[in-house]
Tab-separated table of C-alpha atoms in Angstrom:
chain	number	residue	atom	x	y	z
O	1	MET	CA	-54.524	-74.688	-2.565
O	2	LEU	CA	-53.856	-76.642	0.667
O	3	VAL	CA	-51.319	-78.859	-1.092
O	4	PHE	CA	-49.543	-75.745	-2.401
O	5	VAL	CA	-49.403	-74.140	1.058
O	6	LEU	CA	-48.079	-77.318	2.708
O	7	ALA	CA	-45.454	-77.708	0.004
O	8	SER	CA	-44.398	-74.084	0.483
O	9	LEU	CA	-44.097	-74.523	4.255
O	10	SER	CA	-42.065	-77.662	3.750
O	11	SER	CA	-39.704	-75.832	1.422
O	12	MET	CA	-39.307	-73.004	3.924
O	13	ALA	CA	-38.523	-75.446	6.720
O	14	SER	CA	-35.865	-77.145	4.640
O	15	GLY	CA	-34.355	-73.852	3.470
O	16	GLU	CA	-34.944	-74.633	-0.184
O	17	ILE	CA	-36.262	-71.194	-1.180
O	18	ALA	CA	-33.563	-69.477	-3.178
O	19	LYS	CA	-33.021	-65.805	-2.513
O	20	PRO	CA	-32.860	-63.667	-5.642
O	21	ASP	CA	-29.553	-62.171	-6.603
O	22	VAL	CA	-29.335	-58.491	-5.635
O	23	TYR	CA	-27.532	-55.936	-7.784
O	24	ASN	CA	-26.876	-52.632	-6.019
O	25	ILE	CA	-26.676	-49.686	-8.404
O	26	LYS	CA	-23.822	-48.215	-6.326
O	27	THR	CA	-21.738	-51.255	-7.177
O	28	TYR	CA	-22.034	-50.161	-10.812
O	29	GLY	CA	-20.973	-46.577	-10.189
O	30	ALA	CA	-24.066	-44.716	-8.985
O	31	ILE	CA	-23.381	-41.899	-6.505
O	32	GLY	CA	-26.764	-40.676	-5.264
O	33	ASP	CA	-25.985	-37.005	-4.651
O	34	GLY	CA	-28.784	-35.679	-6.855
O	35	VAL	CA	-26.287	-33.934	-9.119
O	36	ALA	CA	-24.413	-36.653	-10.998
O	37	MET	CA	-26.083	-38.232	-14.015
O	38	GLU	CA	-26.656	-41.866	-13.057
O	39	THR	CA	-28.328	-43.165	-16.238
O	40	GLU	CA	-25.353	-45.261	-17.309
O	41	ALA	CA	-24.804	-46.785	-13.860
O	42	VAL	CA	-28.478	-47.699	-13.430
O	43	GLN	CA	-28.702	-49.167	-16.933
O	44	LYS	CA	-25.523	-51.203	-16.397
O	45	THR	CA	-27.069	-52.651	-13.246
O	46	ILE	CA	-30.301	-53.558	-15.025
O	47	ASP	CA	-28.387	-55.160	-17.901
O	48	ALA	CA	-26.184	-57.190	-15.552
O	49	CYS	CA	-29.215	-58.432	-13.628
O	50	HIS	CA	-31.075	-59.378	-16.806
O	51	ASN	CA	-28.060	-61.046	-18.428
O	52	ALA	CA	-27.538	-63.189	-15.332
O	53	GLY	CA	-31.084	-64.533	-15.614
O	54	GLY	CA	-32.832	-62.012	-13.391
O	55	GLY	CA	-32.901	-60.733	-9.843
O	56	VAL	CA	-33.281	-57.509	-7.889
O	57	VAL	CA	-31.840	-54.149	-8.884
O	58	ARG	CA	-31.570	-52.316	-5.575
O	59	VAL	CA	-31.766	-48.542	-5.335
O	60	PRO	CA	-30.499	-47.579	-1.858
O	61	ALA	CA	-31.290	-44.328	-0.059
O	62	GLY	CA	-30.122	-41.312	-2.042
O	63	ASP	CA	-31.093	-39.073	-4.946
O	64	PHE	CA	-30.208	-40.609	-8.296
O	65	GLN	CA	-30.677	-38.410	-11.356
O	66	ILE	CA	-31.386	-40.336	-14.554
O	67	GLY	CA	-32.538	-39.982	-18.120
O	68	THR	CA	-34.284	-42.772	-20.016
O	69	ILE	CA	-33.656	-46.280	-18.654
O	70	ILE	CA	-34.871	-49.532	-20.199
O	71	LEU	CA	-36.204	-52.300	-17.973
O	72	LYS	CA	-35.815	-55.904	-19.102
O	73	SER	CA	-37.293	-59.326	-18.367
O	74	ASN	CA	-36.993	-60.905	-14.919
O	75	VAL	CA	-35.839	-57.679	-13.282
O	76	THR	CA	-37.234	-56.307	-10.030
O	77	LEU	CA	-36.464	-52.618	-9.545
O	78	SER	CA	-36.564	-52.202	-5.764
O	79	LEU	CA	-36.340	-48.784	-4.105
O	80	ASP	CA	-35.365	-48.478	-0.449
O	81	TYR	CA	-37.087	-45.990	1.841
O	82	GLY	CA	-35.336	-42.684	1.152
O	83	ALA	CA	-34.386	-43.633	-2.396
O	84	SER	CA	-35.383	-41.358	-5.271
O	85	LEU	CA	-34.964	-41.792	-9.000
O	86	LEU	CA	-35.102	-38.227	-10.318
O	87	GLY	CA	-35.873	-37.518	-13.939
O	88	SER	CA	-33.347	-35.269	-15.632
O	89	THR	CA	-34.581	-31.781	-16.428
O	90	ASN	CA	-32.544	-31.813	-19.663
O	91	ALA	CA	-34.576	-32.962	-22.665
O	92	ASP	CA	-31.400	-34.341	-24.285
O	93	ASP	CA	-31.348	-37.090	-21.649
O	94	TYR	CA	-34.492	-38.662	-23.167
O	95	PRO	CA	-33.305	-40.182	-26.477
O	96	THR	CA	-35.840	-42.076	-28.568
O	97	GLU	CA	-33.788	-43.913	-31.217
O	98	ASN	CA	-34.068	-47.227	-29.343
O	99	LEU	CA	-37.747	-46.797	-28.455
O	100	ARG	CA	-40.806	-47.762	-30.460
O	101	LYS	CA	-43.018	-44.952	-31.627
O	102	PRO	CA	-46.254	-44.924	-29.617
O	103	ARG	CA	-49.687	-44.710	-31.206
O	104	GLU	CA	-50.394	-41.542	-29.244
O	105	GLY	CA	-47.961	-38.779	-28.365
O	106	ALA	CA	-44.184	-38.630	-28.668
O	107	ALA	CA	-41.823	-41.444	-27.654
O	108	HIS	CA	-39.882	-39.725	-24.854
O	109	CYS	CA	-40.149	-41.364	-21.437
O	110	LEU	CA	-38.172	-41.871	-18.230
O	111	ILE	CA	-38.723	-45.635	-17.828
O	112	TYR	CA	-39.303	-47.899	-20.823
O	113	ALA	CA	-39.830	-51.587	-21.540
O	114	ALA	CA	-40.877	-53.471	-24.670
O	115	SER	CA	-41.685	-57.164	-25.238
O	116	ALA	CA	-40.391	-58.001	-21.764
O	117	ASN	CA	-41.873	-60.226	-19.060
O	118	ASN	CA	-41.780	-60.624	-15.309
O	119	ILE	CA	-40.946	-57.054	-14.333
O	120	THR	CA	-41.577	-55.633	-10.854
O	121	ILE	CA	-41.204	-52.091	-9.528
O	122	GLU	CA	-41.461	-52.163	-5.747
O	123	GLY	CA	-40.417	-50.550	-2.515
O	124	LEU	CA	-40.906	-47.447	-0.400
O	125	GLY	CA	-38.966	-45.029	-2.579
O	126	VAL	CA	-39.939	-42.358	-5.073
O	127	ILE	CA	-39.779	-42.035	-8.862
O	128	ASP	CA	-40.017	-38.315	-9.601
O	129	GLY	CA	-40.131	-37.151	-13.216
O	130	ARG	CA	-39.620	-33.504	-12.179
O	131	GLY	CA	-41.726	-32.728	-15.220
O	132	THR	CA	-42.926	-29.335	-14.105
O	133	HIS	CA	-44.240	-26.688	-16.440
O	134	GLU	CA	-40.998	-24.763	-15.917
O	135	ASN	CA	-38.773	-27.722	-16.836
O	136	PHE	CA	-40.875	-29.043	-19.733
O	137	PRO	CA	-43.311	-26.381	-20.946
O	138	ARG	CA	-46.172	-27.263	-23.234
O	139	ASN	CA	-45.874	-25.059	-26.299
O	140	ARG	CA	-49.349	-24.964	-27.764
O	141	LYS	CA	-50.055	-23.307	-31.094
O	142	GLY	CA	-52.915	-23.776	-33.519
O	143	GLY	CA	-54.542	-26.407	-31.283
O	144	ARG	CA	-51.430	-28.591	-31.270
O	145	ASN	CA	-48.837	-29.296	-28.592
O	146	SER	CA	-45.112	-29.144	-29.218
O	147	GLY	CA	-41.990	-29.400	-27.126
O	148	ILE	CA	-40.571	-32.465	-25.393
O	149	ARG	CA	-42.603	-33.665	-22.407
O	150	PRO	CA	-41.532	-37.192	-21.405
O	151	ARG	CA	-43.939	-39.724	-19.973
O	152	LEU	CA	-42.930	-41.073	-16.592
O	153	MET	CA	-43.191	-44.646	-17.885
O	154	ARG	CA	-44.107	-46.503	-21.074
O	155	MET	CA	-44.300	-50.292	-21.411
O	156	GLU	CA	-45.428	-52.060	-24.580
O	157	HIS	CA	-46.297	-55.706	-25.215
O	158	CYS	CA	-45.105	-56.785	-21.780
O	159	GLY	CA	-46.485	-59.416	-19.419
O	160	ASP	CA	-46.483	-60.300	-15.721
O	161	LEU	CA	-45.993	-56.787	-14.412
O	162	THR	CA	-46.152	-55.845	-10.730
O	163	PHE	CA	-46.166	-52.347	-9.250
O	164	SER	CA	-46.086	-52.224	-5.470
O	165	GLY	CA	-45.548	-49.514	-2.900
O	166	VAL	CA	-43.585	-46.916	-4.873
O	167	THR	CA	-44.643	-43.256	-4.993
O	168	TYR	CA	-44.631	-41.705	-8.483
O	169	LYS	CA	-44.471	-37.940	-8.895
O	170	ARG	CA	-44.545	-35.145	-11.474
O	171	PRO	CA	-44.540	-36.534	-15.003
O	172	ALA	CA	-44.157	-33.947	-17.742
O	173	PHE	CA	-46.873	-35.720	-19.762
O	174	TRP	CA	-48.750	-38.962	-18.986
O	175	GLY	CA	-47.766	-41.007	-15.967
O	176	LEU	CA	-47.700	-44.813	-16.138
O	177	HIS	CA	-48.620	-45.800	-19.699
O	178	LEU	CA	-48.994	-49.508	-20.502
O	179	ILE	CA	-49.862	-50.577	-24.053
O	180	ASP	CA	-51.031	-54.083	-25.031
O	181	CYS	CA	-49.724	-55.593	-21.784
O	182	LYS	CA	-51.134	-58.615	-19.952
O	183	VAL	CA	-51.307	-59.808	-16.349
O	184	ILE	CA	-50.728	-56.602	-14.399
O	185	HIS	CA	-50.994	-55.920	-10.676
O	186	PHE	CA	-50.948	-52.461	-9.092
O	187	ASN	CA	-50.957	-52.631	-5.290
O	188	ALA	CA	-50.545	-49.755	-2.802
O	189	VAL	CA	-49.182	-47.428	-5.483
O	190	THR	CA	-49.207	-43.692	-4.799
O	191	LEU	CA	-49.425	-41.049	-7.542
O	192	ARG	CA	-48.844	-37.348	-6.914
O	193	PHE	CA	-49.373	-35.620	-10.265
O	194	ARG	CA	-51.955	-32.941	-9.583
O	195	ASN	CA	-51.435	-29.387	-10.903
O	196	ASN	CA	-47.928	-30.163	-12.129
O	197	ASN	CA	-48.178	-29.784	-15.915
O	198	TYR	CA	-50.687	-30.553	-18.669
O	199	ASN	CA	-52.080	-34.012	-19.506
O	200	ASN	CA	-50.815	-35.621	-16.276
O	201	ASP	CA	-52.849	-38.852	-16.514
O	202	GLY	CA	-52.278	-41.397	-13.785
O	203	LEU	CA	-52.602	-45.024	-14.888
O	204	ASP	CA	-53.094	-45.196	-18.664
O	205	LEU	CA	-53.886	-48.777	-19.704
O	206	ASP	CA	-54.229	-49.128	-23.463
O	207	GLY	CA	-55.417	-52.484	-24.759
O	208	CYS	CA	-54.400	-54.294	-21.558
O	209	GLU	CA	-55.825	-57.558	-20.226
O	210	ASN	CA	-56.126	-59.257	-16.838
O	211	VAL	CA	-55.407	-56.254	-14.632
O	212	LEU	CA	-55.872	-55.805	-10.877
O	213	ILE	CA	-55.604	-52.290	-9.409
O	214	GLU	CA	-56.043	-52.263	-5.637
O	215	ASN	CA	-55.299	-50.186	-2.553
O	216	CYS	CA	-53.911	-47.292	-4.597
O	217	ASP	CA	-53.936	-43.572	-3.732
O	218	LEU	CA	-54.048	-41.501	-6.906
O	219	SER	CA	-53.956	-37.719	-7.222
O	220	THR	CA	-53.617	-36.534	-10.798
O	221	GLY	CA	-54.002	-33.510	-13.018
O	222	ASP	CA	-55.700	-35.473	-15.777
O	223	ASP	CA	-57.615	-38.771	-15.582
O	224	ALA	CA	-56.524	-40.859	-12.595
O	225	ILE	CA	-57.424	-44.318	-13.953
O	226	CYS	CA	-57.773	-44.167	-17.717
O	227	LEU	CA	-58.567	-47.211	-19.826
O	228	LYS	CA	-57.711	-46.687	-23.478
O	229	SER	CA	-58.098	-48.896	-26.540
O	230	SER	CA	-56.331	-47.315	-29.486
O	231	LEU	CA	-56.134	-50.732	-31.196
O	232	ASN	CA	-56.941	-53.682	-28.904
O	233	PRO	CA	-59.622	-53.959	-26.219
O	234	CYS	CA	-59.113	-53.514	-22.509
O	235	LYS	CA	-60.673	-56.534	-20.837
O	236	ASN	CA	-60.831	-58.363	-17.526
O	237	ILE	CA	-59.987	-55.318	-15.400
O	238	VAL	CA	-60.637	-55.102	-11.649
O	239	VAL	CA	-60.288	-51.889	-9.614
O	240	ARG	CA	-60.924	-52.114	-5.885
O	241	GLY	CA	-60.155	-50.276	-2.672
O	242	CYS	CA	-58.710	-47.161	-4.346
O	243	ARG	CA	-58.834	-43.441	-3.614
O	244	ALA	CA	-58.602	-40.968	-6.484
O	245	ASP	CA	-58.861	-37.253	-7.114
O	246	SER	CA	-58.334	-35.476	-10.424
O	247	ASN	CA	-58.890	-32.225	-12.246
O	248	THR	CA	-60.712	-34.195	-14.957
O	249	ALA	CA	-61.926	-37.688	-13.940
O	250	ALA	CA	-61.303	-40.348	-11.326
O	251	VAL	CA	-62.091	-43.123	-13.822
O	252	LYS	CA	-62.408	-42.775	-17.573
O	253	PHE	CA	-62.867	-45.273	-20.385
O	254	GLY	CA	-61.559	-43.554	-23.531
O	255	SER	CA	-61.414	-41.250	-25.213
O	256	SER	CA	-59.302	-43.696	-27.262
O	257	SER	CA	-61.924	-46.403	-27.796
O	258	ARG	CA	-61.232	-48.216	-31.052
O	259	GLY	CA	-60.744	-51.668	-29.465
O	260	GLY	CA	-63.334	-51.324	-26.691
O	261	PHE	CA	-63.713	-52.202	-23.003
O	262	ILE	CA	-65.111	-55.531	-21.900
O	263	ASP	CA	-65.630	-57.095	-18.456
O	264	VAL	CA	-64.548	-54.349	-16.063
O	265	SER	CA	-65.326	-54.234	-12.339
O	266	ILE	CA	-64.813	-51.203	-10.081
O	267	THR	CA	-65.734	-51.545	-6.423
O	268	ASN	CA	-65.252	-50.026	-2.963
O	269	CYS	CA	-63.578	-46.778	-4.048
O	270	TYR	CA	-63.542	-43.153	-2.884
O	271	PHE	CA	-63.471	-40.431	-5.551
O	272	HIS	CA	-63.171	-36.797	-4.493
O	273	ASP	CA	-62.355	-33.316	-5.785
O	274	CYS	CA	-63.032	-34.067	-9.439
O	275	PRO	CA	-64.526	-30.824	-10.808
O	276	MET	CA	-64.943	-32.126	-14.367
O	277	GLY	CA	-66.600	-35.390	-13.340
O	278	ALA	CA	-65.895	-38.668	-11.597
O	279	ILE	CA	-66.875	-41.652	-13.794
O	280	LYS	CA	-66.823	-41.387	-17.600
O	281	LEU	CA	-67.643	-44.343	-19.858
O	282	GLN	CA	-67.070	-43.488	-23.514
O	283	SER	CA	-67.157	-45.393	-26.790
O	284	VAL	CA	-66.622	-43.035	-29.712
O	285	ASP	CA	-64.165	-44.831	-32.040
O	286	GLY	CA	-66.082	-48.000	-32.912
O	287	GLY	CA	-65.264	-50.252	-29.969
O	288	ARG	CA	-67.535	-52.351	-27.737
O	289	LEU	CA	-68.025	-51.015	-24.223
O	290	GLU	CA	-69.857	-53.859	-22.521
O	291	ASN	CA	-70.282	-55.751	-19.255
O	292	ILE	CA	-69.255	-53.092	-16.753
O	293	THR	CA	-70.062	-53.277	-13.028
O	294	ILE	CA	-69.420	-50.390	-10.658
O	295	SER	CA	-70.374	-50.655	-6.989
O	296	ARG	CA	-69.744	-49.320	-3.483
O	297	ILE	CA	-68.560	-45.880	-4.584
O	298	VAL	CA	-68.462	-42.706	-2.488
O	299	MET	CA	-67.959	-39.361	-4.246
O	300	GLU	CA	-67.393	-35.968	-2.651
O	301	ASN	CA	-66.948	-32.586	-4.309
O	302	VAL	CA	-67.292	-33.841	-7.881
O	303	GLY	CA	-68.752	-32.261	-10.995
O	304	ASN	CA	-70.700	-34.637	-13.216
O	305	PRO	CA	-71.021	-37.912	-11.288
O	306	ILE	CA	-71.686	-40.326	-14.197
O	307	PHE	CA	-71.197	-39.677	-17.912
O	308	MET	CA	-71.883	-42.329	-20.559
O	309	ARG	CA	-71.277	-41.403	-24.167
O	310	LEU	CA	-71.714	-43.433	-27.334
O	311	GLY	CA	-70.468	-41.316	-30.242
O	312	ASN	CA	-68.942	-41.535	-33.696
O	313	ARG	CA	-65.601	-39.740	-33.729
O	314	GLY	CA	-64.061	-42.724	-35.523
O	315	SER	CA	-60.384	-42.083	-34.779
O	316	SER	CA	-57.864	-44.748	-35.822
O	317	PHE	CA	-54.885	-43.008	-34.194
O	318	GLY	CA	-52.633	-42.311	-37.144
O	319	GLU	CA	-50.535	-39.234	-37.818
O	320	ARG	CA	-52.170	-35.843	-37.442
O	321	SER	CA	-52.535	-33.507	-40.373
O	322	GLU	CA	-51.952	-29.772	-40.124
O	323	ARG	CA	-55.653	-29.316	-39.354
O	324	GLY	CA	-55.273	-31.468	-36.272
O	325	GLN	CA	-57.178	-34.426	-37.688
O	326	ARG	CA	-55.681	-37.876	-38.112
O	327	GLU	CA	-54.559	-38.371	-41.692
O	328	ASP	CA	-55.808	-41.963	-41.763
O	329	ASP	CA	-59.167	-41.091	-40.227
O	330	SER	CA	-61.883	-41.038	-42.834
O	331	SER	CA	-65.565	-40.577	-42.145
O	332	LYS	CA	-66.443	-43.102	-44.845
O	333	ASP	CA	-64.563	-45.760	-42.851
O	334	ALA	CA	-65.834	-44.716	-39.424
O	335	TYR	CA	-68.388	-46.841	-37.649
O	336	THR	CA	-70.187	-46.643	-34.349
O	337	GLY	CA	-69.493	-49.115	-31.574
O	338	THR	CA	-71.680	-50.172	-28.658
O	339	LEU	CA	-72.231	-49.161	-25.055
O	340	LYS	CA	-74.391	-51.617	-23.153
O	341	ASN	CA	-74.753	-53.880	-20.128
O	342	VAL	CA	-73.647	-51.443	-17.431
O	343	ARG	CA	-74.655	-51.797	-13.787
O	344	ILE	CA	-73.857	-49.113	-11.204
O	345	SER	CA	-74.975	-49.756	-7.635
O	346	ASP	CA	-74.517	-48.566	-4.064
O	347	LEU	CA	-73.173	-45.135	-4.969
O	348	VAL	CA	-73.344	-41.983	-2.853
O	349	ALA	CA	-72.254	-38.673	-4.353
O	350	GLU	CA	-72.148	-34.958	-3.564
O	351	VAL	CA	-72.065	-32.846	-6.714
O	352	THR	CA	-70.694	-29.322	-6.283
O	353	ILE	CA	-69.914	-26.179	-8.235
O	354	GLU	CA	-69.057	-23.976	-5.275
O	355	ASP	CA	-65.316	-24.714	-5.353
O	356	ARG	CA	-64.921	-24.655	-9.136
O	357	GLU	CA	-63.459	-21.136	-9.210
O	358	LYS	CA	-61.012	-21.978	-6.408
O	359	THR	CA	-59.897	-25.090	-8.281
O	360	LEU	CA	-59.274	-23.190	-11.505
O	361	GLU	CA	-57.394	-20.446	-9.677
O	362	ALA	CA	-55.127	-23.059	-8.071
O	363	VAL	CA	-54.426	-24.718	-11.428
O	364	TYR	CA	-53.669	-21.447	-13.170
O	365	LYS	CA	-51.506	-20.190	-10.307
O	366	ASN	CA	-49.555	-23.457	-10.215
O	367	LEU	CA	-48.874	-23.243	-13.946
O	368	LYS	CA	-48.038	-19.522	-13.667
O	369	LEU	CA	-50.688	-18.510	-16.172
O	370	ASP	CA	-52.081	-14.978	-16.120
O	371	THR	CA	-55.793	-15.636	-16.678
O	372	THR	CA	-57.942	-16.349	-13.628
O	373	PRO	CA	-61.396	-17.321	-14.899
O	374	GLY	CA	-64.613	-16.952	-12.999
O	375	VAL	CA	-67.467	-19.419	-12.909
O	376	THR	CA	-69.338	-18.853	-16.160
O	377	ASP	CA	-72.447	-20.597	-17.418
O	378	LYS	CA	-70.178	-22.909	-19.403
O	379	GLU	CA	-68.316	-23.842	-16.226
O	380	LYS	CA	-71.622	-24.561	-14.496
O	381	GLY	CA	-72.049	-27.269	-17.121
O	382	ARG	CA	-69.237	-29.122	-15.362
O	383	ALA	CA	-71.477	-29.576	-12.327
O	384	GLY	CA	-74.164	-31.453	-14.163
O	385	PRO	CA	-76.539	-34.378	-13.816
O	386	ILE	CA	-76.066	-37.991	-14.729
O	387	MET	CA	-75.735	-37.935	-18.506
O	388	ILE	CA	-76.397	-41.021	-20.654
O	389	THR	CA	-76.410	-40.244	-24.360
O	390	GLY	CA	-75.973	-42.095	-27.608
O	391	ILE	CA	-76.519	-40.647	-31.071
O	392	PRO	CA	-79.455	-40.986	-33.463
O	393	GLY	CA	-79.765	-44.586	-34.607
O	394	HIS	CA	-77.195	-45.856	-32.086
O	395	LEU	CA	-78.559	-46.365	-28.587
O	396	ILE	CA	-76.914	-46.975	-25.241
O	397	GLU	CA	-78.557	-50.163	-23.970
O	398	ASN	CA	-79.219	-52.073	-20.767
O	399	VAL	CA	-78.073	-49.732	-18.013
O	400	VAL	CA	-79.116	-50.336	-14.414
O	401	LEU	CA	-78.581	-47.804	-11.627
O	402	GLU	CA	-79.472	-49.257	-8.226
O	403	ASN	CA	-79.232	-47.898	-4.680
O	404	ILE	CA	-77.957	-44.508	-5.794
O	405	LYS	CA	-78.047	-41.341	-3.711
O	406	ILE	CA	-76.814	-38.098	-5.289
O	407	SER	CA	-77.072	-34.545	-3.923
O	408	TYR	CA	-76.961	-31.661	-6.432
O	409	PRO	CA	-76.342	-27.939	-5.861
O	410	GLY	CA	-79.224	-26.644	-7.994
O	411	HIS	CA	-79.058	-23.105	-9.480
O	412	GLY	CA	-80.613	-24.066	-12.837
O	413	THR	CA	-82.735	-21.340	-14.425
O	414	GLN	CA	-85.876	-21.400	-16.547
O	415	GLU	CA	-83.663	-20.565	-19.514
O	416	ASP	CA	-81.521	-23.609	-18.733
O	417	ALA	CA	-84.659	-25.748	-18.677
O	418	GLN	CA	-85.437	-24.748	-22.279
O	419	ARG	CA	-81.976	-25.471	-23.683
O	420	VAL	CA	-81.671	-27.623	-26.805
O	421	VAL	CA	-78.680	-29.931	-26.445
O	422	ALA	CA	-76.481	-30.336	-29.535
O	423	GLU	CA	-75.776	-33.860	-30.768
O	424	ASP	CA	-72.044	-33.293	-31.425
O	425	GLU	CA	-71.771	-36.843	-32.771
O	426	SER	CA	-68.087	-36.700	-33.715
O	427	ARG	CA	-66.731	-34.328	-31.105
O	428	TYR	CA	-64.231	-35.248	-28.409
O	429	PRO	CA	-66.366	-36.687	-25.592
O	430	GLU	CA	-66.581	-34.439	-22.547
O	431	GLN	CA	-69.821	-33.724	-20.722
O	432	PHE	CA	-69.223	-30.048	-20.071
O	433	PHE	CA	-68.973	-29.478	-23.854
O	434	PHE	CA	-72.740	-29.967	-23.942
O	435	GLY	CA	-73.175	-26.984	-21.622
O	436	VAL	CA	-75.821	-26.678	-18.934
O	437	LEU	CA	-78.341	-29.474	-19.465
O	438	PRO	CA	-82.146	-29.096	-19.175
O	439	ALA	CA	-82.271	-31.606	-16.282
O	440	TRP	CA	-80.695	-31.301	-12.850
O	441	GLY	CA	-80.728	-35.003	-11.913
O	442	ALA	CA	-80.409	-37.149	-15.058
O	443	TYR	CA	-80.395	-36.395	-18.785
O	444	ILE	CA	-80.913	-39.507	-20.944
O	445	ARG	CA	-80.990	-39.464	-24.742
O	446	HIS	CA	-80.836	-42.118	-27.490
O	447	ALA	CA	-81.006	-45.008	-25.056
O	448	LYS	CA	-82.877	-48.267	-24.508
O	449	ASN	CA	-83.724	-50.288	-21.402
O	450	ILE	CA	-82.568	-47.897	-18.700
O	451	GLU	CA	-83.590	-48.866	-15.173
O	452	PHE	CA	-83.438	-46.744	-12.014
O	453	LYS	CA	-83.949	-48.847	-8.859
O	454	ASN	CA	-83.997	-46.956	-5.583
O	455	VAL	CA	-82.310	-43.894	-7.112
O	456	GLU	CA	-82.590	-40.849	-4.833
O	457	LEU	CA	-81.681	-37.527	-6.474
O	458	THR	CA	-81.956	-34.434	-4.263
O	459	LEU	CA	-81.315	-30.690	-4.443
O	460	ARG	CA	-79.558	-28.401	-1.984
O	461	GLY	CA	-80.826	-25.271	-3.743
O	462	ASP	CA	-83.599	-24.103	-6.050
O	463	ASP	CA	-83.636	-25.339	-9.635
O	464	ALA	CA	-86.111	-24.563	-12.429
O	465	ARG	CA	-85.209	-27.622	-14.493
O	466	GLN	CA	-86.847	-31.047	-14.434
O	467	LYS	CA	-85.267	-33.781	-12.348
O	468	VAL	CA	-85.112	-36.255	-15.236
O	469	VAL	CA	-85.312	-35.505	-18.961
O	470	LEU	CA	-85.764	-38.313	-21.507
O	471	ASP	CA	-85.212	-37.851	-25.242
O	472	ASP	CA	-85.542	-40.789	-27.646
O	473	VAL	CA	-85.497	-43.324	-24.799
O	474	GLN	CA	-87.115	-46.740	-25.146
O	475	GLY	CA	-88.012	-48.651	-22.001
O	476	PHE	CA	-87.113	-46.344	-19.093
O	477	VAL	CA	-88.195	-47.855	-15.763
O	478	GLU	CA	-87.975	-46.120	-12.395
O	479	HIS	CA	-88.938	-47.823	-9.143
């Protein structure tokens, strides 16, 4: 390391560091008035930069309206302070004939890259999909979604990716979706997706390896940091120093979990205002979920603090049939994966239900929907205990919770304490689907070698349920 630093200083002193070539999009015809369609000008700039061997594509201050653009190898997309790339509100500006079909969802997206390397998106500007419910409505019928809702970004089979400083806003569907990519660094990225449209995930990493996510501020409608594995495993992932809030989860592994999740570390993060839960670790499609460490976490105003689910949905992510099932999913071919070797330590959480009605009212008002639901017993299930559950014959194994302090609201009744919890082996994994659980602190089922070390679970109100309920658990230790 010292030799490298001295060599770098020597090069700087001798002026040997070459500055990258800069390609200003205005040179290629961009206007920046927020009205003109700038797709062609921006793409011409990217192509010129790539064809010359690489460099910086500069987006100066201004509002540049674009449809789908394709990033290419050795290109840095750099946005000045005051620069905005605005997604077109016309669905015709998102063609898909030159894009690969994704394993999940439709192909439409604002920014796309495939089999490219050494791409950076940096700066102090904004990339705004303008994907509001009004511009790109979700037309849902018979349990299926229709209508064009572009992702903000989709990158497939790319490597050496850097995302730094830019603020991303308002995708119509998922936000930043990376599939089978390697060597990725997110630093000081800001996401502002909350209550914009449906399915507004933040960072969706599907089958990605060697990823560092740090110093990010994420506010999303759907899962803020979502690891997926529709084919290949996610592995060697580090998340540190991040803030996240979400209508669904701050961090989720799955539900796509065919390839698995291996060697993931999450540390020194703040998760808040997550009414449907904060941390969700799920293996339901046959993958291995193993070697996970989570530490130094503070949670405020969250629903279920920790949800671990080993199930047997067995999806292989093919085309859907009219019944909503995947045509290539067959129960005879489905198998159950693993969920083991998880350590969660130094976590402080406040679990709430008091603001659930306010949250739902805000979501429904934002989406201009008529129904304003109250807090029903089913909704109370969203403010639940730690839940660790496998299925009969397939146990979650080797979980350690250490130095944990969680405060719960209470309000459980004697009727709640007598509830029989359905197995739901093949159902989509979400804790609130299980309803109000018969424990207020931790519900553990079909598990082996679960250890609680210095775990303090407290109530702020009365509750008729037990603190901890064990069902088919081998080797539970509490000290």
